[in-house]
mmCIF file with all atom_site columns, C-alpha atoms and ligand atoms in Angstrom:
data_model
loop_
_atom_site.group_PDB
_atom_site.id
_atom_site.type_symbol
_atom_site.label_atom_id
_atom_site.label_alt_id
_atom_site.label_comp_id
_atom_site.label_asym_id
_atom_site.label_entity_id
_atom_site.label_seq_id
_atom_site.pdbx_PDB_ins_code
_atom_site.Cartn_x
_atom_site.Cartn_y
_atom_site.Cartn_z
_atom_site.occupancy
_atom_site.B_iso_or_equiv
_atom_site.pdbx_formal_charge
_atom_site.auth_seq_id
_atom_site.auth_comp_id
_atom_site.auth_asym_id
_atom_site.auth_atom_id
_atom_site.pdbx_PDB_model_num
ATOM   1   C CA  . MET A 1 1   ? -17.801 -10.426 -33.353 1.00 0.00 ? 567  MET A CA  1
ATOM   2   C CA  . LYS A 1 2   ? -14.990 -8.709  -35.252 1.00 0.00 ? 568  LYS A CA  1
ATOM   3   C CA  . ASN A 1 3   ? -11.328 -9.116  -34.450 1.00 0.00 ? 569  ASN A CA  1
ATOM   4   C CA  . SER A 1 4   ? -11.365 -6.843  -31.419 1.00 0.00 ? 570  SER A CA  1
ATOM   5   C CA  . ASN A 1 5   ? -10.136 -7.403  -27.887 1.00 0.00 ? 571  ASN A CA  1
ATOM   6   C CA  . LEU A 1 6   ? -10.746 -6.178  -24.385 1.00 0.00 ? 572  LEU A CA  1
ATOM   7   C CA  . PHE A 1 7   ? -7.767  -5.065  -22.276 1.00 0.00 ? 573  PHE A CA  1
ATOM   8   C CA  . LEU A 1 8   ? -8.290  -4.685  -18.558 1.00 0.00 ? 574  LEU A CA  1
ATOM   9   C CA  . ILE A 1 9   ? -5.616  -2.460  -17.043 1.00 0.00 ? 575  ILE A CA  1
ATOM   10  C CA  . SER A 1 10  ? -5.232  -1.760  -13.332 1.00 0.00 ? 576  SER A CA  1
ATOM   11  C CA  . ALA A 1 11  ? -2.619  0.069   -11.325 1.00 0.00 ? 577  ALA A CA  1
ATOM   12  C CA  . PRO A 1 12  ? -2.540  1.967   -8.064  1.00 0.00 ? 578  PRO A CA  1
ATOM   13  C CA  . SER A 1 13  ? -2.822  5.770   -8.147  1.00 0.00 ? 579  SER A CA  1
ATOM   14  C CA  . GLY A 1 14  ? 0.545   7.335   -8.882  1.00 0.00 ? 580  GLY A CA  1
ATOM   15  C CA  . THR A 1 15  ? 1.895   4.549   -11.091 1.00 0.00 ? 581  THR A CA  1
ATOM   16  C CA  . GLY A 1 16  ? 1.763   6.639   -14.242 1.00 0.00 ? 582  GLY A CA  1
ATOM   17  C CA  . LYS A 1 17  ? -0.938  4.415   -15.739 1.00 0.00 ? 583  LYS A CA  1
ATOM   18  C CA  . SER A 1 18  ? -2.790  7.188   -17.562 1.00 0.00 ? 584  SER A CA  1
ATOM   19  C CA  . SER A 1 19  ? 0.364   8.537   -19.253 1.00 0.00 ? 585  SER A CA  1
ATOM   20  C CA  . LEU A 1 20  ? 1.287   5.025   -20.377 1.00 0.00 ? 586  LEU A CA  1
ATOM   21  C CA  . ILE A 1 21  ? -2.189  4.358   -21.739 1.00 0.00 ? 587  ILE A CA  1
ATOM   22  C CA  . ASN A 1 22  ? -2.218  7.713   -23.539 1.00 0.00 ? 588  ASN A CA  1
ATOM   23  C CA  . SER A 1 23  ? 1.123   7.009   -25.195 1.00 0.00 ? 589  SER A CA  1
ATOM   24  C CA  . VAL A 1 24  ? -0.136  3.615   -26.368 1.00 0.00 ? 590  VAL A CA  1
ATOM   25  C CA  . LEU A 1 25  ? -3.389  5.115   -27.691 1.00 0.00 ? 591  LEU A CA  1
ATOM   26  C CA  . ASP A 1 26  ? -1.377  7.723   -29.550 1.00 0.00 ? 592  ASP A CA  1
ATOM   27  C CA  . ARG A 1 27  ? 0.877   5.109   -31.108 1.00 0.00 ? 593  ARG A CA  1
ATOM   28  C CA  . ALA A 1 28  ? -2.086  2.904   -32.058 1.00 0.00 ? 594  ALA A CA  1
ATOM   29  C CA  . HIS A 1 29  ? -3.808  5.899   -33.660 1.00 0.00 ? 595  HIS A CA  1
ATOM   30  C CA  . LYS A 1 30  ? -0.696  6.710   -35.730 1.00 0.00 ? 596  LYS A CA  1
ATOM   31  C CA  . SER A 1 31  ? -0.373  3.133   -36.954 1.00 0.00 ? 597  SER A CA  1
ATOM   32  C CA  . LYS A 1 32  ? -4.143  2.896   -37.597 1.00 0.00 ? 598  LYS A CA  1
ATOM   33  C CA  . PHE A 1 33  ? -4.591  0.125   -35.029 1.00 0.00 ? 599  PHE A CA  1
ATOM   34  C CA  . PRO A 1 34  ? -8.247  0.354   -33.912 1.00 0.00 ? 600  PRO A CA  1
ATOM   35  C CA  . LEU A 1 35  ? -7.914  0.958   -30.162 1.00 0.00 ? 601  LEU A CA  1
ATOM   36  C CA  . GLU A 1 36  ? -9.878  3.193   -27.809 1.00 0.00 ? 602  GLU A CA  1
ATOM   37  C CA  . LEU A 1 37  ? -10.161 3.867   -24.092 1.00 0.00 ? 603  LEU A CA  1
ATOM   38  C CA  . SER A 1 38  ? -13.505 3.116   -22.479 1.00 0.00 ? 604  SER A CA  1
ATOM   39  C CA  . ILE A 1 39  ? -15.085 6.194   -20.905 1.00 0.00 ? 605  ILE A CA  1
ATOM   40  C CA  . SER A 1 40  ? -16.429 5.336   -17.464 1.00 0.00 ? 606  SER A CA  1
ATOM   41  C CA  . TYR A 1 41  ? -19.248 6.878   -15.461 1.00 0.00 ? 607  TYR A CA  1
ATOM   42  C CA  . THR A 1 42  ? -18.306 8.393   -12.127 1.00 0.00 ? 608  THR A CA  1
ATOM   43  C CA  . THR A 1 43  ? -19.775 10.302  -9.213  1.00 0.00 ? 609  THR A CA  1
ATOM   44  C CA  . ARG A 1 44  ? -16.380 11.992  -8.666  1.00 0.00 ? 610  ARG A CA  1
ATOM   45  C CA  . LYS A 1 45  ? -16.228 15.722  -9.343  1.00 0.00 ? 611  LYS A CA  1
ATOM   46  C CA  . PRO A 1 46  ? -14.218 16.706  -12.443 1.00 0.00 ? 612  PRO A CA  1
ATOM   47  C CA  . ARG A 1 47  ? -10.615 17.793  -11.819 1.00 0.00 ? 613  ARG A CA  1
ATOM   48  C CA  . VAL A 1 48  ? -9.237  20.933  -13.437 1.00 0.00 ? 614  VAL A CA  1
ATOM   49  C CA  . GLY A 1 49  ? -8.962  20.263  -17.166 1.00 0.00 ? 615  GLY A CA  1
ATOM   50  C CA  . GLU A 1 50  ? -11.322 17.274  -17.173 1.00 0.00 ? 616  GLU A CA  1
ATOM   51  C CA  . THR A 1 51  ? -14.403 17.479  -19.355 1.00 0.00 ? 617  THR A CA  1
ATOM   52  C CA  . ASP A 1 52  ? -17.638 15.495  -19.421 1.00 0.00 ? 618  ASP A CA  1
ATOM   53  C CA  . SER A 1 53  ? -17.878 12.682  -22.019 1.00 0.00 ? 619  SER A CA  1
ATOM   54  C CA  . ASN A 1 54  ? -14.152 12.977  -22.596 1.00 0.00 ? 620  ASN A CA  1
ATOM   55  C CA  . HIS A 1 55  ? -12.437 11.866  -19.416 1.00 0.00 ? 621  HIS A CA  1
ATOM   56  C CA  . TYR A 1 56  ? -15.533 10.480  -17.700 1.00 0.00 ? 622  TYR A CA  1
ATOM   57  C CA  . PHE A 1 57  ? -19.285 10.819  -17.851 1.00 0.00 ? 623  PHE A CA  1
ATOM   58  C CA  . PHE A 1 58  ? -19.725 12.787  -14.621 1.00 0.00 ? 624  PHE A CA  1
ATOM   59  C CA  . ILE A 1 59  ? -23.055 11.918  -13.011 1.00 0.00 ? 625  ILE A CA  1
ATOM   60  C CA  . SER A 1 60  ? -24.769 12.378  -9.649  1.00 0.00 ? 626  SER A CA  1
ATOM   61  C CA  . PRO A 1 61  ? -24.838 9.608   -7.020  1.00 0.00 ? 627  PRO A CA  1
ATOM   62  C CA  . GLU A 1 62  ? -28.615 9.338   -7.642  1.00 0.00 ? 628  GLU A CA  1
ATOM   63  C CA  . GLU A 1 63  ? -28.151 8.808   -11.369 1.00 0.00 ? 629  GLU A CA  1
ATOM   64  C CA  . PHE A 1 64  ? -25.393 6.299   -10.717 1.00 0.00 ? 630  PHE A CA  1
ATOM   65  C CA  . ALA A 1 65  ? -27.673 4.339   -8.375  1.00 0.00 ? 631  ALA A CA  1
ATOM   66  C CA  . ARG A 1 66  ? -30.445 4.334   -11.027 1.00 0.00 ? 632  ARG A CA  1
ATOM   67  C CA  . LYS A 1 67  ? -28.053 3.038   -13.694 1.00 0.00 ? 633  LYS A CA  1
ATOM   68  C CA  . LYS A 1 68  ? -26.740 0.396   -11.315 1.00 0.00 ? 634  LYS A CA  1
ATOM   69  C CA  . GLU A 1 69  ? -30.302 -0.784  -10.582 1.00 0.00 ? 635  GLU A CA  1
ATOM   70  C CA  . SER A 1 70  ? -31.106 -1.072  -14.278 1.00 0.00 ? 636  SER A CA  1
ATOM   71  C CA  . ASN A 1 71  ? -28.002 -3.234  -14.943 1.00 0.00 ? 637  ASN A CA  1
ATOM   72  C CA  . PHE A 1 72  ? -26.443 -0.540  -17.080 1.00 0.00 ? 638  PHE A CA  1
ATOM   73  C CA  . PHE A 1 73  ? -22.919 -1.415  -15.935 1.00 0.00 ? 639  PHE A CA  1
ATOM   74  C CA  . ILE A 1 74  ? -20.749 -4.377  -16.887 1.00 0.00 ? 640  ILE A CA  1
ATOM   75  C CA  . GLU A 1 75  ? -18.850 -3.655  -13.663 1.00 0.00 ? 641  GLU A CA  1
ATOM   76  C CA  . HIS A 1 76  ? -18.940 -0.957  -11.016 1.00 0.00 ? 642  HIS A CA  1
ATOM   77  C CA  . ALA A 1 77  ? -17.061 -0.200  -7.824  1.00 0.00 ? 643  ALA A CA  1
ATOM   78  C CA  . GLU A 1 78  ? -16.562 2.335   -5.090  1.00 0.00 ? 644  GLU A CA  1
ATOM   79  C CA  . VAL A 1 79  ? -12.989 3.609   -5.289  1.00 0.00 ? 645  VAL A CA  1
ATOM   80  C CA  . HIS A 1 80  ? -11.466 6.231   -2.950  1.00 0.00 ? 646  HIS A CA  1
ATOM   81  C CA  . GLY A 1 81  ? -14.977 7.200   -1.788  1.00 0.00 ? 647  GLY A CA  1
ATOM   82  C CA  . ASN A 1 82  ? -16.510 7.689   -5.258  1.00 0.00 ? 648  ASN A CA  1
ATOM   83  C CA  . TRP A 1 83  ? -18.431 5.366   -7.587  1.00 0.00 ? 649  TRP A CA  1
ATOM   84  C CA  . TYR A 1 84  ? -17.114 4.310   -10.993 1.00 0.00 ? 650  TYR A CA  1
ATOM   85  C CA  . GLY A 1 85  ? -18.734 2.067   -13.608 1.00 0.00 ? 651  GLY A CA  1
ATOM   86  C CA  . THR A 1 86  ? -18.343 0.835   -17.188 1.00 0.00 ? 652  THR A CA  1
ATOM   87  C CA  . SER A 1 87  ? -21.328 0.838   -19.546 1.00 0.00 ? 653  SER A CA  1
ATOM   88  C CA  . ILE A 1 88  ? -22.188 -2.523  -21.117 1.00 0.00 ? 654  ILE A CA  1
ATOM   89  C CA  . GLU A 1 89  ? -23.463 -0.796  -24.236 1.00 0.00 ? 655  GLU A CA  1
ATOM   90  C CA  . PHE A 1 90  ? -20.277 1.268   -24.669 1.00 0.00 ? 656  PHE A CA  1
ATOM   91  C CA  . VAL A 1 91  ? -18.095 -1.841  -24.527 1.00 0.00 ? 657  VAL A CA  1
ATOM   92  C CA  . GLN A 1 92  ? -20.371 -3.919  -26.760 1.00 0.00 ? 658  GLN A CA  1
ATOM   93  C CA  . SER A 1 93  ? -20.705 -1.292  -29.471 1.00 0.00 ? 659  SER A CA  1
ATOM   94  C CA  . LYS A 1 94  ? -16.930 -0.740  -29.738 1.00 0.00 ? 660  LYS A CA  1
ATOM   95  C CA  . LEU A 1 95  ? -16.141 -4.461  -29.870 1.00 0.00 ? 661  LEU A CA  1
ATOM   96  C CA  . ASP A 1 96  ? -18.898 -5.061  -32.421 1.00 0.00 ? 662  ASP A CA  1
ATOM   97  C CA  . ASN A 1 97  ? -17.374 -2.352  -34.584 1.00 0.00 ? 663  ASN A CA  1
ATOM   98  C CA  . GLY A 1 98  ? -13.959 -4.021  -34.566 1.00 0.00 ? 664  GLY A CA  1
ATOM   99  C CA  . ILE A 1 99  ? -12.450 -1.568  -32.088 1.00 0.00 ? 665  ILE A CA  1
ATOM   100 C CA  . SER A 1 100 ? -10.303 -2.973  -29.297 1.00 0.00 ? 666  SER A CA  1
ATOM   101 C CA  . LEU A 1 101 ? -10.960 -1.352  -25.972 1.00 0.00 ? 667  LEU A CA  1
ATOM   102 C CA  . ILE A 1 102 ? -8.894  -0.538  -22.895 1.00 0.00 ? 668  ILE A CA  1
ATOM   103 C CA  . LEU A 1 103 ? -10.765 -0.570  -19.594 1.00 0.00 ? 669  LEU A CA  1
ATOM   104 C CA  . GLU A 1 104 ? -8.842  1.357   -16.951 1.00 0.00 ? 670  GLU A CA  1
ATOM   105 C CA  . ILE A 1 105 ? -10.468 -0.115  -13.872 1.00 0.00 ? 671  ILE A CA  1
ATOM   106 C CA  . ASP A 1 106 ? -9.628  -1.010  -10.294 1.00 0.00 ? 672  ASP A CA  1
ATOM   107 C CA  . VAL A 1 107 ? -9.144  -4.513  -8.903  1.00 0.00 ? 673  VAL A CA  1
ATOM   108 C CA  . GLN A 1 108 ? -12.795 -4.832  -7.775  1.00 0.00 ? 674  GLN A CA  1
ATOM   109 C CA  . GLY A 1 109 ? -14.013 -4.110  -11.310 1.00 0.00 ? 675  GLY A CA  1
ATOM   110 C CA  . TYR A 1 110 ? -11.442 -6.500  -12.768 1.00 0.00 ? 676  TYR A CA  1
ATOM   111 C CA  . ARG A 1 111 ? -12.688 -9.301  -10.543 1.00 0.00 ? 677  ARG A CA  1
ATOM   112 C CA  . GLN A 1 112 ? -16.298 -8.682  -11.662 1.00 0.00 ? 678  GLN A CA  1
ATOM   113 C CA  . ILE A 1 113 ? -15.358 -8.950  -15.347 1.00 0.00 ? 679  ILE A CA  1
ATOM   114 C CA  . LYS A 1 114 ? -13.208 -11.987 -14.626 1.00 0.00 ? 680  LYS A CA  1
ATOM   115 C CA  . SER A 1 115 ? -16.325 -13.771 -13.373 1.00 0.00 ? 681  SER A CA  1
ATOM   116 C CA  . LEU A 1 116 ? -18.132 -13.225 -16.721 1.00 0.00 ? 682  LEU A CA  1
ATOM   117 C CA  . ALA A 1 117 ? -17.769 -15.405 -19.789 1.00 0.00 ? 683  ALA A CA  1
ATOM   118 C CA  . LEU A 1 118 ? -15.762 -12.835 -21.718 1.00 0.00 ? 684  LEU A CA  1
ATOM   119 C CA  . ALA A 1 119 ? -12.445 -12.928 -23.556 1.00 0.00 ? 685  ALA A CA  1
ATOM   120 C CA  . TYR A 1 120 ? -9.945  -10.347 -22.299 1.00 0.00 ? 686  TYR A CA  1
ATOM   121 C CA  . GLU A 1 121 ? -6.291  -9.736  -21.538 1.00 0.00 ? 687  GLU A CA  1
ATOM   122 C CA  . SER A 1 122 ? -5.324  -8.338  -18.147 1.00 0.00 ? 688  SER A CA  1
ATOM   123 C CA  . ILE A 1 123 ? -2.401  -6.096  -17.291 1.00 0.00 ? 689  ILE A CA  1
ATOM   124 C CA  . PHE A 1 124 ? -1.262  -4.709  -13.934 1.00 0.00 ? 690  PHE A CA  1
ATOM   125 C CA  . ILE A 1 125 ? 1.165   -1.787  -13.892 1.00 0.00 ? 691  ILE A CA  1
ATOM   126 C CA  . LEU A 1 126 ? 3.669   -1.651  -11.038 1.00 0.00 ? 692  LEU A CA  1
ATOM   127 C CA  . PRO A 1 127 ? 5.528   1.409   -9.743  1.00 0.00 ? 693  PRO A CA  1
ATOM   128 C CA  . PRO A 1 128 ? 9.352   1.138   -9.673  1.00 0.00 ? 694  PRO A CA  1
ATOM   129 C CA  . SER A 1 129 ? 9.283   1.507   -5.854  1.00 0.00 ? 695  SER A CA  1
ATOM   130 C CA  . ILE A 1 130 ? 6.982   2.437   -2.977  1.00 0.00 ? 696  ILE A CA  1
ATOM   131 C CA  . GLY A 1 131 ? 8.978   5.668   -2.558  1.00 0.00 ? 697  GLY A CA  1
ATOM   132 C CA  . ALA A 1 132 ? 8.304   6.663   -6.171  1.00 0.00 ? 698  ALA A CA  1
ATOM   133 C CA  . LEU A 1 133 ? 4.610   5.901   -5.686  1.00 0.00 ? 699  LEU A CA  1
ATOM   134 C CA  . GLU A 1 134 ? 4.387   8.098   -2.568  1.00 0.00 ? 700  GLU A CA  1
ATOM   135 C CA  . GLU A 1 135 ? 6.189   10.914  -4.319  1.00 0.00 ? 701  GLU A CA  1
ATOM   136 C CA  . ARG A 1 136 ? 3.830   10.869  -7.306  1.00 0.00 ? 702  ARG A CA  1
ATOM   137 C CA  . ILE A 1 137 ? 0.679   10.741  -5.207  1.00 0.00 ? 703  ILE A CA  1
ATOM   138 C CA  . LYS A 1 138 ? 1.874   13.695  -3.091  1.00 0.00 ? 704  LYS A CA  1
ATOM   139 C CA  . ASN A 1 139 ? 2.943   15.730  -6.106  1.00 0.00 ? 705  ASN A CA  1
ATOM   140 C CA  . ARG A 1 140 ? -0.397  15.493  -7.853  1.00 0.00 ? 706  ARG A CA  1
ATOM   141 C CA  . GLY A 1 141 ? -1.431  18.710  -6.136  1.00 0.00 ? 707  GLY A CA  1
ATOM   142 C CA  . ASP A 1 142 ? -5.168  18.246  -6.470  1.00 0.00 ? 708  ASP A CA  1
ATOM   143 C CA  . ASN A 1 143 ? -5.778  16.320  -3.246  1.00 0.00 ? 709  ASN A CA  1
ATOM   144 C CA  . ASP A 1 144 ? -5.955  17.152  0.430   1.00 0.00 ? 710  ASP A CA  1
ATOM   145 C CA  . LEU A 1 145 ? -3.918  15.205  2.994   1.00 0.00 ? 711  LEU A CA  1
ATOM   146 C CA  . ALA A 1 146 ? -6.739  12.796  3.883   1.00 0.00 ? 712  ALA A CA  1
ATOM   147 C CA  . SER A 1 147 ? -7.238  11.988  0.219   1.00 0.00 ? 713  SER A CA  1
ATOM   148 C CA  . ILE A 1 148 ? -3.479  11.481  -0.320  1.00 0.00 ? 714  ILE A CA  1
ATOM   149 C CA  . ASN A 1 149 ? -3.318  9.058   2.607   1.00 0.00 ? 715  ASN A CA  1
ATOM   150 C CA  . LEU A 1 150 ? -6.400  7.174   1.396   1.00 0.00 ? 716  LEU A CA  1
ATOM   151 C CA  . ARG A 1 151 ? -4.905  6.772   -2.091  1.00 0.00 ? 717  ARG A CA  1
ATOM   152 C CA  . LEU A 1 152 ? -1.612  5.599   -0.589  1.00 0.00 ? 718  LEU A CA  1
ATOM   153 C CA  . GLU A 1 153 ? -3.289  3.024   1.615   1.00 0.00 ? 719  GLU A CA  1
ATOM   154 C CA  . ASN A 1 154 ? -5.443  1.798   -1.276  1.00 0.00 ? 720  ASN A CA  1
ATOM   155 C CA  . ALA A 1 155 ? -2.366  1.644   -3.539  1.00 0.00 ? 721  ALA A CA  1
ATOM   156 C CA  . LYS A 1 156 ? -0.624  -0.718  -1.144  1.00 0.00 ? 722  LYS A CA  1
ATOM   157 C CA  . LYS A 1 157 ? -3.747  -2.911  -0.900  1.00 0.00 ? 723  LYS A CA  1
ATOM   158 C CA  . GLU A 1 158 ? -4.044  -3.033  -4.714  1.00 0.00 ? 724  GLU A CA  1
ATOM   159 C CA  . LEU A 1 159 ? -0.404  -4.068  -5.179  1.00 0.00 ? 725  LEU A CA  1
ATOM   160 C CA  . ILE A 1 160 ? -1.118  -7.260  -3.258  1.00 0.00 ? 726  ILE A CA  1
ATOM   161 C CA  . CYS A 1 161 ? -3.536  -8.236  -6.074  1.00 0.00 ? 727  CYS A CA  1
ATOM   162 C CA  . ALA A 1 162 ? -1.068  -7.712  -8.948  1.00 0.00 ? 728  ALA A CA  1
ATOM   163 C CA  . SER A 1 163 ? -0.410  -11.421 -9.469  1.00 0.00 ? 729  SER A CA  1
ATOM   164 C CA  . GLU A 1 164 ? -4.115  -11.997 -10.248 1.00 0.00 ? 730  GLU A CA  1
ATOM   165 C CA  . TYR A 1 165 ? -3.385  -10.408 -13.654 1.00 0.00 ? 731  TYR A CA  1
ATOM   166 C CA  . SER A 1 166 ? -1.881  -12.287 -16.572 1.00 0.00 ? 732  SER A CA  1
ATOM   167 C CA  . ASN A 1 167 ? 0.670   -9.547  -17.303 1.00 0.00 ? 733  ASN A CA  1
ATOM   168 C CA  . MET A 1 168 ? 2.660   -7.232  -15.040 1.00 0.00 ? 734  MET A CA  1
ATOM   169 C CA  . ILE A 1 169 ? 4.611   -4.240  -16.311 1.00 0.00 ? 735  ILE A CA  1
ATOM   170 C CA  . ILE A 1 170 ? 7.031   -2.211  -14.168 1.00 0.00 ? 736  ILE A CA  1
ATOM   171 C CA  . ASN A 1 171 ? 6.807   1.488   -15.018 1.00 0.00 ? 737  ASN A CA  1
ATOM   172 C CA  . ASP A 1 172 ? 10.473  2.181   -14.384 1.00 0.00 ? 738  ASP A CA  1
ATOM   173 C CA  . SER A 1 173 ? 11.586  3.352   -17.800 1.00 0.00 ? 739  SER A CA  1
ATOM   174 C CA  . PHE A 1 174 ? 8.525   5.001   -19.377 1.00 0.00 ? 740  PHE A CA  1
ATOM   175 C CA  . GLU A 1 175 ? 9.680   4.125   -22.900 1.00 0.00 ? 741  GLU A CA  1
ATOM   176 C CA  . ASP A 1 176 ? 10.187  0.454   -22.084 1.00 0.00 ? 742  ASP A CA  1
ATOM   177 C CA  . ALA A 1 177 ? 6.894   0.179   -20.208 1.00 0.00 ? 743  ALA A CA  1
ATOM   178 C CA  . SER A 1 178 ? 5.047   1.883   -23.058 1.00 0.00 ? 744  SER A CA  1
ATOM   179 C CA  . ASP A 1 179 ? 6.696   -0.445  -25.611 1.00 0.00 ? 745  ASP A CA  1
ATOM   180 C CA  . THR A 1 180 ? 5.735   -3.527  -23.603 1.00 0.00 ? 746  THR A CA  1
ATOM   181 C CA  . LEU A 1 181 ? 2.140   -2.396  -23.191 1.00 0.00 ? 747  LEU A CA  1
ATOM   182 C CA  . TYR A 1 182 ? 1.878   -1.622  -26.899 1.00 0.00 ? 748  TYR A CA  1
ATOM   183 C CA  . GLN A 1 183 ? 3.320   -4.998  -27.816 1.00 0.00 ? 749  GLN A CA  1
ATOM   184 C CA  . ILE A 1 184 ? 0.893   -6.834  -25.549 1.00 0.00 ? 750  ILE A CA  1
ATOM   185 C CA  . ILE A 1 185 ? -2.076  -4.945  -27.002 1.00 0.00 ? 751  ILE A CA  1
ATOM   186 C CA  . THR A 1 186 ? -1.100  -5.296  -30.636 1.00 0.00 ? 752  THR A CA  1
ATOM   187 C CA  . GLN A 1 187 ? 0.188   -8.835  -29.999 1.00 0.00 ? 753  GLN A CA  1
ATOM   188 C CA  . GLU A 1 188 ? 3.534   -8.014  -31.556 1.00 0.00 ? 754  GLU A CA  1
ATOM   189 C CA  . LYS A 1 189 ? 5.162   -9.979  -28.797 1.00 0.00 ? 755  LYS A CA  1
ATOM   190 C CA  . ALA A 1 190 ? 4.328   -13.147 -26.885 1.00 0.00 ? 756  ALA A CA  1
ATOM   191 C CA  . ILE A 1 191 ? 2.427   -12.438 -23.692 1.00 0.00 ? 757  ILE A CA  1
ATOM   192 C CA  . ILE A 1 192 ? 4.575   -12.533 -20.564 1.00 0.00 ? 758  ILE A CA  1
ATOM   193 C CA  . GLU A 1 193 ? 3.956   -15.657 -18.513 1.00 0.00 ? 759  GLU A CA  1
ATOM   194 C CA  . PRO A 1 194 ? 1.897   -14.974 -15.376 1.00 0.00 ? 760  PRO A CA  1
ATOM   195 C CA  . ASN A 1 195 ? 4.460   -16.464 -13.058 1.00 0.00 ? 761  ASN A CA  1
ATOM   196 C CA  . ASP A 1 196 ? 7.456   -14.803 -14.601 1.00 0.00 ? 762  ASP A CA  1
ATOM   197 C CA  . LYS A 1 197 ? 10.041  -15.249 -11.829 1.00 0.00 ? 763  LYS A CA  1
ATOM   198 C CA  . GLU A 1 198 ? 11.712  -11.854 -11.998 1.00 0.00 ? 764  GLU A CA  1
ATOM   199 C CA  . LEU A 1 199 ? 8.399   -9.999  -11.833 1.00 0.00 ? 765  LEU A CA  1
ATOM   200 C CA  . GLU A 1 200 ? 7.186   -12.105 -8.935  1.00 0.00 ? 766  GLU A CA  1
ATOM   201 C CA  . GLN A 1 201 ? 10.422  -11.393 -7.071  1.00 0.00 ? 767  GLN A CA  1
ATOM   202 C CA  . PHE A 1 202 ? 10.146  -7.688  -7.823  1.00 0.00 ? 768  PHE A CA  1
ATOM   203 C CA  . LEU A 1 203 ? 6.551   -7.654  -6.549  1.00 0.00 ? 769  LEU A CA  1
ATOM   204 C CA  . ALA A 1 204 ? 7.537   -9.474  -3.356  1.00 0.00 ? 770  ALA A CA  1
ATOM   205 C CA  . LYS A 1 205 ? 10.302  -6.908  -2.759  1.00 0.00 ? 771  LYS A CA  1
ATOM   206 C CA  . LEU A 1 206 ? 7.885   -4.035  -3.404  1.00 0.00 ? 772  LEU A CA  1
ATOM   207 C CA  . LEU A 1 207 ? 5.364   -5.429  -0.975  1.00 0.00 ? 773  LEU A CA  1
ATOM   208 C CA  . SER A 1 208 ? 7.927   -5.929  1.768   1.00 0.00 ? 774  SER A CA  1
ATOM   209 C CA  . SER A 1 209 ? 9.263   -2.331  1.546   1.00 0.00 ? 775  SER A CA  1
HETATM 210 P P1  . LIG B 2 .   ? -9.401  8.676   -10.763 1.00 0.00 ? 2167 LIG B P1  1
HETATM 211 O O1  . LIG B 2 .   ? -10.399 9.246   -9.804  1.00 0.00 ? 2167 LIG B O1  1
HETATM 212 O O2  . LIG B 2 .   ? -7.983  8.986   -10.311 1.00 0.00 ? 2167 LIG B O2  1
HETATM 213 O O3  . LIG B 2 .   ? -9.669  9.057   -12.188 1.00 0.00 ? 2167 LIG B O3  1
HETATM 214 O O4  . LIG B 2 .   ? -9.552  7.085   -10.711 1.00 0.00 ? 2167 LIG B O4  1
HETATM 215 C C1  . LIG B 2 .   ? -9.452  6.441   -9.500  1.00 0.00 ? 2167 LIG B C1  1
HETATM 216 C C2  . LIG B 2 .   ? -9.494  4.937   -9.697  1.00 0.00 ? 2167 LIG B C2  1
HETATM 217 O O5  . LIG B 2 .   ? -10.746 4.523   -10.230 1.00 0.00 ? 2167 LIG B O5  1
HETATM 218 C C3  . LIG B 2 .   ? -8.426  4.374   -10.628 1.00 0.00 ? 2167 LIG B C3  1
HETATM 219 O O6  . LIG B 2 .   ? -7.815  3.270   -9.967  1.00 0.00 ? 2167 LIG B O6  1
HETATM 220 C C4  . LIG B 2 .   ? -9.187  3.879   -11.820 1.00 0.00 ? 2167 LIG B C4  1
HETATM 221 O O7  . LIG B 2 .   ? -8.591  2.756   -12.413 1.00 0.00 ? 2167 LIG B O7  1
HETATM 222 C C5  . LIG B 2 .   ? -10.525 3.521   -11.197 1.00 0.00 ? 2167 LIG B C5  1
HETATM 223 N N1  . LIG B 2 .   ? -11.594 3.551   -12.196 1.00 0.00 ? 2167 LIG B N1  1
HETATM 224 C C6  . LIG B 2 .   ? -11.807 4.472   -13.156 1.00 0.00 ? 2167 LIG B C6  1
HETATM 225 N N2  . LIG B 2 .   ? -12.895 4.139   -13.894 1.00 0.00 ? 2167 LIG B N2  1
HETATM 226 C C7  . LIG B 2 .   ? -13.345 2.979   -13.379 1.00 0.00 ? 2167 LIG B C7  1
HETATM 227 C C8  . LIG B 2 .   ? -14.429 2.113   -13.727 1.00 0.00 ? 2167 LIG B C8  1
HETATM 228 O O8  . LIG B 2 .   ? -15.225 2.342   -14.645 1.00 0.00 ? 2167 LIG B O8  1
HETATM 229 N N3  . LIG B 2 .   ? -14.589 1.003   -12.971 1.00 0.00 ? 2167 LIG B N3  1
HETATM 230 C C9  . LIG B 2 .   ? -13.754 0.680   -11.933 1.00 0.00 ? 2167 LIG B C9  1
HETATM 231 N N4  . LIG B 2 .   ? -13.987 -0.442  -11.269 1.00 0.00 ? 2167 LIG B N4  1
HETATM 232 N N5  . LIG B 2 .   ? -12.719 1.469   -11.591 1.00 0.00 ? 2167 LIG B N5  1
HETATM 233 C C10 . LIG B 2 .   ? -12.522 2.599   -12.296 1.00 0.00 ? 2167 LIG B C10 1
#
């Protein structure tokens, strides 16, 4: 295998994960660092502005079930009432071609990959506060109330799992969070210790609010 790595990134809805990942992909592209985002398969309907094969491969629940049966996915999970999965072939072909890959997956998917004999780095992105998280989920504008509440409940459940990851980043200052993520991915900086005291204390405070 070439010198490529797998980065598993999780964060609750409304943490600003996608913007952070996009800024890091942009930076990597400019500095010719071979890094891409894995495109998942989902049964979710496309949102306004989302296109097939670009944001996701949008497929029917029947097709998803067929792919699942044929072991097409390296991991798959039901998230917020829809199915999501990562193609084994997609991941393998990128890594074999020397391209590092970001998998933006939920905690269930992360745990599945963790149980495989694979090398990876894991990163959990934390919101600066529960209030900020609520605000962002509500302001997304593309969800009904039931969906907002479901995402909020799931977000709180996911936060409890943050310490299962080897790195945690607080998305308080976007620039700082983006810098840290970029440094972890390009290994410009030593990886943050999993039990970094300040982060653990911050997480405990977040969970008690
Ligand atoms: P959204 O519907 O907002 O694009 O994504 C909802 C959630 O599904 C996010 O937490 C995202 O990380 C997760 N997700 C997206 N793709 C995958 C995937 O391939 N596998 C898993 N396990 N989760 C995914």
